XYZ file of C-alpha atoms in Angstrom:
394
model
C 89.128 105.938 5.734
C 85.420 106.404 5.251
C 82.582 108.304 6.825
C 80.422 106.377 9.276
C 76.764 105.835 8.650
C 74.059 107.671 10.560
C 72.502 104.484 11.913
C 71.963 104.704 15.689
C 73.789 102.236 17.892
C 71.878 99.065 18.662
C 73.897 97.542 21.496
C 73.876 98.410 25.204
C 76.261 101.102 26.418
C 77.919 101.939 29.706
C 76.566 105.231 31.109
C 80.041 105.959 32.503
C 81.514 105.790 28.995
C 78.833 108.170 27.710
C 79.581 110.565 30.571
C 83.309 110.460 29.803
C 82.668 111.221 26.126
C 80.313 114.086 26.950
C 82.890 115.638 29.281
C 85.636 115.134 26.680
C 83.630 117.123 24.161
C 82.913 119.982 26.555
C 79.380 119.113 27.663
C 78.568 120.378 31.142
C 77.101 118.365 33.983
C 74.402 120.019 36.088
C 73.066 118.454 39.281
C 70.459 115.733 38.938
C 69.438 113.160 41.509
C 72.646 112.286 43.423
C 73.787 108.773 42.598
C 70.967 108.244 40.070
C 71.378 110.533 37.065
C 73.043 113.732 35.848
C 71.852 116.391 33.431
C 74.267 117.327 30.638
C 74.038 120.394 28.383
C 75.997 121.149 25.203
C 79.149 123.298 25.355
C 77.226 126.375 24.180
C 75.310 126.404 27.455
C 71.720 125.985 28.709
C 68.913 127.040 26.402
C 70.916 126.579 23.202
C 70.528 122.855 22.681
C 68.966 119.612 23.895
C 69.970 118.576 27.403
C 70.479 114.933 28.314
C 69.557 112.949 31.407
C 72.243 110.289 31.794
C 71.941 107.618 34.529
C 74.861 107.329 36.925
C 74.883 103.546 36.440
C 72.802 100.533 35.539
C 71.597 99.735 39.063
C 68.174 101.385 38.918
C 65.068 100.073 37.073
C 64.775 103.197 34.909
C 68.460 103.325 33.950
C 67.943 101.607 30.601
C 65.039 103.891 29.678
C 66.990 107.013 30.639
C 69.995 105.897 28.641
C 67.843 105.109 25.580
C 66.187 108.525 25.800
C 69.579 110.220 26.184
C 70.923 108.495 23.064
C 67.801 109.374 21.081
C 68.139 113.013 22.134
C 71.814 112.935 21.208
C 70.970 111.633 17.729
C 68.723 114.681 17.184
C 71.009 117.182 18.879
C 72.335 120.095 16.826
C 75.542 120.173 18.878
C 78.535 119.670 16.525
C 80.053 117.108 18.897
C 76.962 114.877 19.056
C 77.919 112.921 15.940
C 81.440 112.200 17.183
C 80.106 111.027 20.548
C 77.742 108.601 18.823
C 80.557 107.276 16.632
C 82.726 106.640 19.690
C 79.828 104.863 21.421
C 79.039 102.677 18.421
C 82.634 101.522 17.912
C 84.991 101.749 20.933
C 87.892 103.675 19.467
C 90.920 105.738 20.276
C 90.661 109.215 18.786
C 93.280 111.356 17.107
C 92.508 115.016 16.494
C 94.402 117.408 14.281
C 94.029 121.174 14.445
C 95.757 123.192 11.736
C 96.058 126.931 12.323
C 95.451 128.334 8.867
C 96.329 131.929 7.918
C 93.424 134.341 8.322
C 91.456 135.866 5.450
C 92.084 133.041 3.024
C 90.332 132.913 -0.355
C 87.816 130.058 -0.845
C 90.208 128.174 -3.119
C 92.990 128.475 -0.537
C 90.649 127.237 2.207
C 89.835 124.187 0.093
C 93.554 123.557 -0.430
C 94.103 123.838 3.344
C 91.435 121.203 3.971
C 92.960 118.835 1.408
C 96.410 119.335 2.934
C 94.978 118.501 6.363
C 93.398 115.282 5.078
C 96.481 114.272 3.095
C 98.871 114.938 5.969
C 96.685 113.174 8.527
C 96.387 110.078 6.371
C 100.138 110.052 5.731
C 100.704 110.260 9.487
C 98.374 107.332 10.146
C 100.165 105.329 7.460
C 103.508 106.108 9.123
C 102.098 104.854 12.420
C 100.751 101.673 10.809
C 104.156 101.037 9.220
C 105.842 101.516 12.604
C 103.681 98.777 14.155
C 105.256 96.367 11.657
C 108.881 97.480 11.559
C 111.063 100.176 13.094
C 113.196 101.671 10.356
C 114.147 105.140 9.190
C 112.721 104.717 5.684
C 109.984 102.215 4.851
C 109.522 103.019 1.173
C 107.146 100.427 -0.278
C 107.974 97.813 2.354
C 104.912 96.630 4.345
C 102.815 99.275 2.592
C 100.068 96.906 1.441
C 99.584 95.557 4.963
C 99.642 99.068 6.450
C 97.027 100.266 3.962
C 94.827 97.354 5.012
C 95.184 98.428 8.643
C 93.810 101.871 7.759
C 90.743 100.490 5.955
C 88.408 100.286 9.001
C 89.238 103.778 10.352
C 86.337 106.178 10.744
C 86.679 109.782 9.628
C 85.058 112.528 11.689
C 83.726 115.899 10.483
C 86.082 118.596 9.184
C 84.307 121.919 9.813
C 86.144 124.852 8.272
C 89.095 122.795 7.066
C 91.075 123.371 10.288
C 90.050 120.353 12.355
C 89.951 116.650 11.658
C 89.165 113.666 13.884
C 89.882 110.024 13.110
C 88.517 107.136 15.169
C 90.769 104.079 15.500
C 88.640 101.018 16.412
C 90.297 98.794 18.998
C 89.103 95.646 17.251
C 91.732 95.144 14.533
C 90.640 92.884 11.634
C 92.475 89.594 11.437
C 95.637 89.748 9.399
C 96.147 93.515 9.648
C 98.744 93.542 12.394
C 101.503 91.508 13.925
C 100.398 88.642 16.152
C 101.994 89.331 19.517
C 99.596 87.388 21.715
C 98.990 90.508 23.808
C 95.774 92.272 24.738
C 95.090 94.638 21.813
C 94.311 97.460 24.235
C 97.739 97.180 25.888
C 100.006 95.774 23.178
C 102.518 97.603 21.008
C 100.273 97.298 17.935
C 97.676 99.764 19.245
C 98.028 102.326 16.488
C 97.270 105.415 18.564
C 99.893 104.401 21.133
C 102.554 103.728 18.490
C 101.855 107.030 16.784
C 101.764 109.025 20.006
C 105.122 107.632 21.157
C 106.644 108.410 17.753
C 105.274 111.970 17.786
C 106.524 112.613 21.322
C 109.970 111.395 20.313
C 109.908 113.508 17.148
C 109.041 116.563 19.236
C 111.979 115.882 21.566
C 114.411 115.213 18.708
C 113.318 118.381 16.913
C 113.816 120.474 20.060
C 117.263 118.930 20.527
C 118.184 119.725 16.918
C 117.030 123.333 17.227
C 118.798 123.824 20.561
C 122.131 122.133 19.904
C 122.361 122.061 16.119
C 122.972 118.301 16.277
C 120.659 115.904 14.372
C 121.774 112.665 16.026
C 118.700 112.474 18.313
C 116.746 111.448 15.224
C 118.938 108.338 14.909
C 117.767 106.929 18.243
C 114.221 108.112 17.515
C 113.818 105.331 14.951
C 113.422 102.857 17.832
C 110.293 104.765 18.883
C 108.722 104.583 15.414
C 110.022 107.826 13.876
C 110.664 107.559 10.137
C 110.941 109.480 6.899
C 107.242 108.830 6.374
C 106.368 110.477 9.694
C 108.578 113.543 9.184
C 107.144 113.959 5.681
C 103.598 113.846 7.095
C 104.474 116.530 9.643
C 105.985 118.699 6.897
C 102.812 118.327 4.814
C 100.614 119.336 7.753
C 102.776 122.201 9.001
C 103.928 123.871 5.780
C 101.745 126.843 4.840
C 100.141 126.990 8.295
C 100.805 128.890 11.487
C 101.213 125.615 13.364
C 99.469 122.313 14.065
C 98.275 120.580 17.226
C 97.740 116.821 17.561
C 95.718 115.336 20.409
C 95.214 111.673 21.301
C 92.249 110.497 23.388
C 91.951 106.872 24.524
C 88.782 104.831 24.161
C 86.952 105.312 27.510
C 85.984 101.636 27.675
C 89.645 100.548 27.445
C 91.607 103.368 29.049
C 95.240 104.178 28.290
C 97.761 101.521 27.244
C 100.455 100.624 29.754
C 103.054 103.347 30.113
C 100.859 106.178 28.806
C 99.155 109.039 30.611
C 95.381 108.984 30.976
C 95.182 112.305 29.154
C 98.309 112.815 27.029
C 99.436 116.384 26.451
C 98.724 117.702 22.944
C 101.743 117.898 20.651
C 102.436 121.027 18.632
C 104.643 121.708 15.617
C 105.324 125.090 14.049
C 106.879 126.365 10.788
C 110.112 126.841 12.721
C 110.366 123.039 13.000
C 110.311 122.473 9.231
C 114.083 122.670 8.572
C 114.815 120.051 11.242
C 112.022 117.765 10.001
C 113.116 118.020 6.364
C 116.736 117.402 7.307
C 115.765 114.326 9.339
C 113.714 112.899 6.459
C 116.597 113.280 4.019
C 118.968 111.759 6.569
C 116.725 108.704 6.988
C 116.681 108.044 3.233
C 120.443 108.552 2.900
C 121.338 106.292 5.820
C 118.881 103.442 5.241
C 120.942 100.522 3.868
C 120.066 98.366 0.896
C 118.683 94.913 1.717
C 120.062 91.689 0.223
C 117.172 89.433 -0.842
C 116.320 86.380 -2.873
C 112.764 86.735 -4.067
C 110.194 84.619 -5.826
C 108.313 86.784 -8.293
C 106.114 86.814 -11.365
C 107.507 88.529 -14.455
C 105.060 91.313 -15.293
C 106.853 93.221 -18.038
C 110.049 92.926 -20.106
C 111.827 95.596 -22.147
C 115.222 96.017 -23.788
C 116.554 98.282 -26.505
C 118.510 95.770 -28.601
C 118.521 91.959 -28.898
C 121.349 90.255 -27.062
C 121.901 93.053 -24.558
C 120.750 93.793 -21.037
C 117.040 94.257 -20.387
C 114.734 95.658 -17.742
C 111.988 93.578 -16.153
C 109.227 94.394 -13.736
C 108.564 91.716 -11.134
C 105.541 91.216 -8.923
C 106.928 89.909 -5.638
C 105.357 86.715 -4.303
C 107.852 85.830 -1.534
C 111.101 87.060 -0.060
C 110.475 90.815 0.361
C 107.780 93.040 1.848
C 107.270 95.072 -1.335
C 104.636 94.630 -4.055
C 106.822 95.130 -7.147
C 110.431 95.768 -8.134
C 112.301 96.604 -11.311
C 115.585 94.921 -12.201
C 118.192 95.180 -14.944
C 119.250 91.710 -16.136
C 122.058 90.335 -18.261
C 121.205 88.698 -21.560
C 121.102 85.170 -20.100
C 118.985 86.166 -17.121
C 116.697 88.250 -19.345
C 116.136 85.251 -21.599
C 115.352 83.057 -18.589
C 112.844 85.641 -17.345
C 111.252 85.825 -20.803
C 110.836 82.054 -21.065
C 109.306 81.915 -17.562
C 106.900 84.718 -18.485
C 105.743 82.902 -21.633
C 105.339 79.633 -19.701
C 103.385 81.281 -16.898
C 106.010 80.407 -14.277
C 107.428 82.512 -11.435
C 111.177 83.027 -11.097
C 113.655 83.241 -8.262
C 116.190 86.036 -8.462
C 118.812 87.447 -6.086
C 119.885 91.064 -5.605
C 119.763 94.076 -3.293
C 116.673 96.157 -2.620
C 117.823 99.758 -3.013
C 116.651 102.282 -0.446
C 116.720 105.138 -2.934
C 113.441 105.214 -4.766
C 111.618 103.528 -1.899
C 112.894 99.936 -2.343
C 111.357 99.659 -5.795
C 114.597 98.636 -7.507
C 116.486 95.351 -7.287
C 120.153 96.193 -7.875
C 122.774 93.663 -9.040
C 120.000 91.225 -9.942
C 121.316 87.806 -10.952
C 120.716 84.029 -10.919
C 117.241 84.100 -12.479
C 115.749 80.623 -12.187
C 112.229 79.537 -13.226
C 110.248 77.939 -10.392
C 108.361 74.730 -11.275
C 104.596 74.997 -10.759
C 101.686 72.631 -11.338
C 98.792 73.500 -13.636
C 96.626 75.020 -10.894
C 99.463 77.219 -9.624
C 100.250 78.332 -13.155
C 96.616 79.261 -13.824
C 96.490 81.213 -10.565
C 99.637 83.103 -11.479
C 98.317 83.976 -14.949
C 95.071 85.270 -13.435
C 96.962 87.399 -10.923
C 98.951 88.971 -13.745
C 95.708 90.089 -15.346
C 94.692 92.072 -12.230
C 95.489 95.809 -11.992
C 99.161 96.421 -11.373
C 100.420 98.160 -8.259
C 103.056 100.853 -8.603
């Protein structure tokens, strides 16, 4: 995530979208010429900030001039919400807002820690949502993580005054290659990140209430189908621990409206310290119950190590095909270790079979066997050797 620039928008905007954003951020509409324009004042009230004249539509000759003047005034407005409104106008985006109720009378160092916890937890939650758009499973570990991280790259980060509030803008235009190709409208499809995350949070709230009421954790099992995972429960624990509670609000991009099956204005979701035991229990349950995955991967041998000649050895493999993880470690027999060593020296990838272990986040290939070098031409071999010289991913 990165902060947006301060450059003003340069493309035409819909006055109705601007009006929706102003109302969303608490600006007040006052009279104006009926059917032609409305006057908007900041949430603090008249006399405390720049008012805006916003046309009711594009039908009148002066509509464009009024809209341009309103945007210019908004760029110079001292209202805290002005910047977020301009961001939403520049890039049509869904918005997710976090509010963390921090304990009162905190020391400056504690306030800084609260702000860092808010940022860390929010990013972890977005990552959990991005992972859920790719696969529904109780524990993702390192699977799909590279693709999910790429999905988060274009997100815009809003201001964080006081360390209690954070807004992230999720552009509707997803870069090619960052999501599954479903052939659906991105504003209605299941890959719309805000929709996936909202459904998962609603289901987590219901499952947590069920656990606290009945003492039974099984509602979290079915919740996986809605995108709930260990990664999501961990993010909620990070955000909630040490606070008096958190509130998460989702707002849809005005130009697109809500996805199918969602309310126009979803109710905010709240979690409190009393939810922590259920969330921690669910996260541990997801890791314990997630099965290992049998795979046969093609990989480059990155590192080899063994204590004594002629015994078993440990190798690190950079996965090229066969599993949605960047790297794995494997313990090999003497014969397989030798085959991996020869392939490494020759600049060749290997094929190897085994089981991706859930414990540790799918970073370990258990029962690895049948290591076989994969033939490659000169160009492929050079490409592999160059890739091995790039920074390693953990």
